[in-house]
């Protein structure tokens, strides 16, 4: 287990503040990833409507094997 240093404690505080800010702005769901290959100090956000996976054919509206429409209910 890694020891928490002043530097890593600051990083942890930054992440907590970022999450708190999102919650205070009304965001109800978050998925947080830490990517060591991403440049330090940068943030990448993806937003989507609904609960399907970001980037999936359902989220992009490009599903090609579904014949169901709203009128079929």
PDB file of C-alpha atoms in Angstrom:
ATOM      1  CA  UNK A   1       0.000   0.000   0.000  1.00  0.00           C
ATOM      2  CA  UNK A   2       1.330   3.439  -0.927  1.00  0.00           C
ATOM      3  CA  UNK A   3       1.963   6.018   1.746  1.00  0.00           C
ATOM      4  CA  UNK A   4      -0.061   9.223   1.451  1.00  0.00           C
ATOM      5  CA  UNK A   5       2.262  12.193   1.065  1.00  0.00           C
ATOM      6  CA  UNK A   6       1.456  15.910   1.081  1.00  0.00           C
ATOM      7  CA  UNK A   7       1.444  15.821  -2.714  1.00  0.00           C
ATOM      8  CA  UNK A   8      -0.940  12.878  -2.999  1.00  0.00           C
ATOM      9  CA  UNK A   9      -3.132  14.282  -0.213  1.00  0.00           C
ATOM     10  CA  UNK A  10      -3.500  17.443  -2.312  1.00  0.00           C
ATOM     11  CA  UNK A  11      -4.470  15.333  -5.337  1.00  0.00           C
ATOM     12  CA  UNK A  12      -7.075  13.511  -3.262  1.00  0.00           C
ATOM     13  CA  UNK A  13      -8.469  16.833  -2.009  1.00  0.00           C
ATOM     14  CA  UNK A  14      -8.675  18.076  -5.626  1.00  0.00           C
ATOM     15  CA  UNK A  15     -10.664  15.003  -6.672  1.00  0.00           C
ATOM     16  CA  UNK A  16     -13.029  15.323  -3.704  1.00  0.00           C
ATOM     17  CA  UNK A  17     -13.572  19.027  -4.469  1.00  0.00           C
ATOM     18  CA  UNK A  18     -14.268  18.207  -8.124  1.00  0.00           C
ATOM     19  CA  UNK A  19     -16.849  15.579  -7.142  1.00  0.00           C
ATOM     20  CA  UNK A  20     -18.448  17.897  -4.559  1.00  0.00           C
ATOM     21  CA  UNK A  21     -18.700  20.627  -7.200  1.00  0.00           C
ATOM     22  CA  UNK A  22     -20.484  18.293  -9.615  1.00  0.00           C
ATOM     23  CA  UNK A  23     -22.918  17.168  -6.915  1.00  0.00           C
ATOM     24  CA  UNK A  24     -23.599  20.787  -5.924  1.00  0.00           C
ATOM     25  CA  UNK A  25     -24.331  21.556  -9.592  1.00  0.00           C
ATOM     26  CA  UNK A  26     -27.057  18.895  -9.585  1.00  0.00           C
ATOM     27  CA  UNK A  27     -25.206  16.008 -11.233  1.00  0.00           C
ATOM     28  CA  UNK A  28     -26.784  12.837  -9.902  1.00  0.00           C
ATOM     29  CA  UNK A  29     -24.419  10.185 -11.250  1.00  0.00           C
ATOM     30  CA  UNK A  30     -20.670  10.157 -11.804  1.00  0.00           C
ATOM     31  CA  UNK A  31     -18.182   7.657 -13.057  1.00  0.00           C
ATOM     32  CA  UNK A  32     -14.621   8.685 -12.236  1.00  0.00           C
ATOM     33  CA  UNK A  33     -11.511   7.215 -13.820  1.00  0.00           C
ATOM     34  CA  UNK A  34      -7.889   8.050 -13.128  1.00  0.00           C
ATOM     35  CA  UNK A  35      -5.758   7.672 -16.271  1.00  0.00           C
ATOM     36  CA  UNK A  36      -2.001   7.770 -15.767  1.00  0.00           C
ATOM     37  CA  UNK A  37      -1.478   8.209 -19.519  1.00  0.00           C
ATOM     38  CA  UNK A  38      -3.429  11.485 -19.578  1.00  0.00           C
ATOM     39  CA  UNK A  39      -1.455  14.722 -19.176  1.00  0.00           C
ATOM     40  CA  UNK A  40      -1.174  15.906 -15.583  1.00  0.00           C
ATOM     41  CA  UNK A  41      -3.673  18.584 -14.620  1.00  0.00           C
ATOM     42  CA  UNK A  42      -6.110  17.808 -17.444  1.00  0.00           C
ATOM     43  CA  UNK A  43      -9.712  16.667 -17.156  1.00  0.00           C
ATOM     44  CA  UNK A  44     -11.796  14.851 -19.751  1.00  0.00           C
ATOM     45  CA  UNK A  45     -15.567  14.865 -19.361  1.00  0.00           C
ATOM     46  CA  UNK A  46     -18.208  12.927 -21.257  1.00  0.00           C
ATOM     47  CA  UNK A  47     -21.891  13.671 -20.860  1.00  0.00           C
ATOM     48  CA  UNK A  48     -24.886  11.776 -22.144  1.00  0.00           C
ATOM     49  CA  UNK A  49     -28.629  11.722 -21.703  1.00  0.00           C
ATOM     50  CA  UNK A  50     -30.059   8.580 -20.228  1.00  0.00           C
ATOM     51  CA  UNK A  51     -28.421   5.574 -18.673  1.00  0.00           C
ATOM     52  CA  UNK A  52     -26.841   3.808 -21.628  1.00  0.00           C
ATOM     53  CA  UNK A  53     -23.081   3.635 -22.007  1.00  0.00           C
ATOM     54  CA  UNK A  54     -21.307   6.707 -23.383  1.00  0.00           C
ATOM     55  CA  UNK A  55     -20.261   5.996 -26.962  1.00  0.00           C
ATOM     56  CA  UNK A  56     -22.513   2.958 -27.387  1.00  0.00           C
ATOM     57  CA  UNK A  57     -24.779   2.647 -30.441  1.00  0.00           C
ATOM     58  CA  UNK A  58     -27.762   3.244 -28.116  1.00  0.00           C
ATOM     59  CA  UNK A  59     -26.261   6.482 -26.785  1.00  0.00           C
ATOM     60  CA  UNK A  60     -25.341   7.693 -30.279  1.00  0.00           C
ATOM     61  CA  UNK A  61     -28.678   6.669 -31.821  1.00  0.00           C
ATOM     62  CA  UNK A  62     -27.002   4.425 -34.400  1.00  0.00           C
ATOM     63  CA  UNK A  63     -28.452   1.038 -33.438  1.00  0.00           C
ATOM     64  CA  UNK A  64     -28.920  -0.838 -36.702  1.00  0.00           C
ATOM     65  CA  UNK A  65     -30.442  -4.128 -35.535  1.00  0.00           C
ATOM     66  CA  UNK A  66     -33.488  -2.797 -33.717  1.00  0.00           C
ATOM     67  CA  UNK A  67     -36.841  -2.669 -35.537  1.00  0.00           C
ATOM     68  CA  UNK A  68     -38.855  -1.429 -32.547  1.00  0.00           C
ATOM     69  CA  UNK A  69     -40.265   2.091 -32.617  1.00  0.00           C
ATOM     70  CA  UNK A  70     -42.278   4.114 -30.121  1.00  0.00           C
ATOM     71  CA  UNK A  71     -45.443   3.168 -32.029  1.00  0.00           C
ATOM     72  CA  UNK A  72     -44.837  -0.551 -31.429  1.00  0.00           C
ATOM     73  CA  UNK A  73     -45.641  -0.419 -27.723  1.00  0.00           C
TER      74      UNK A  73
END
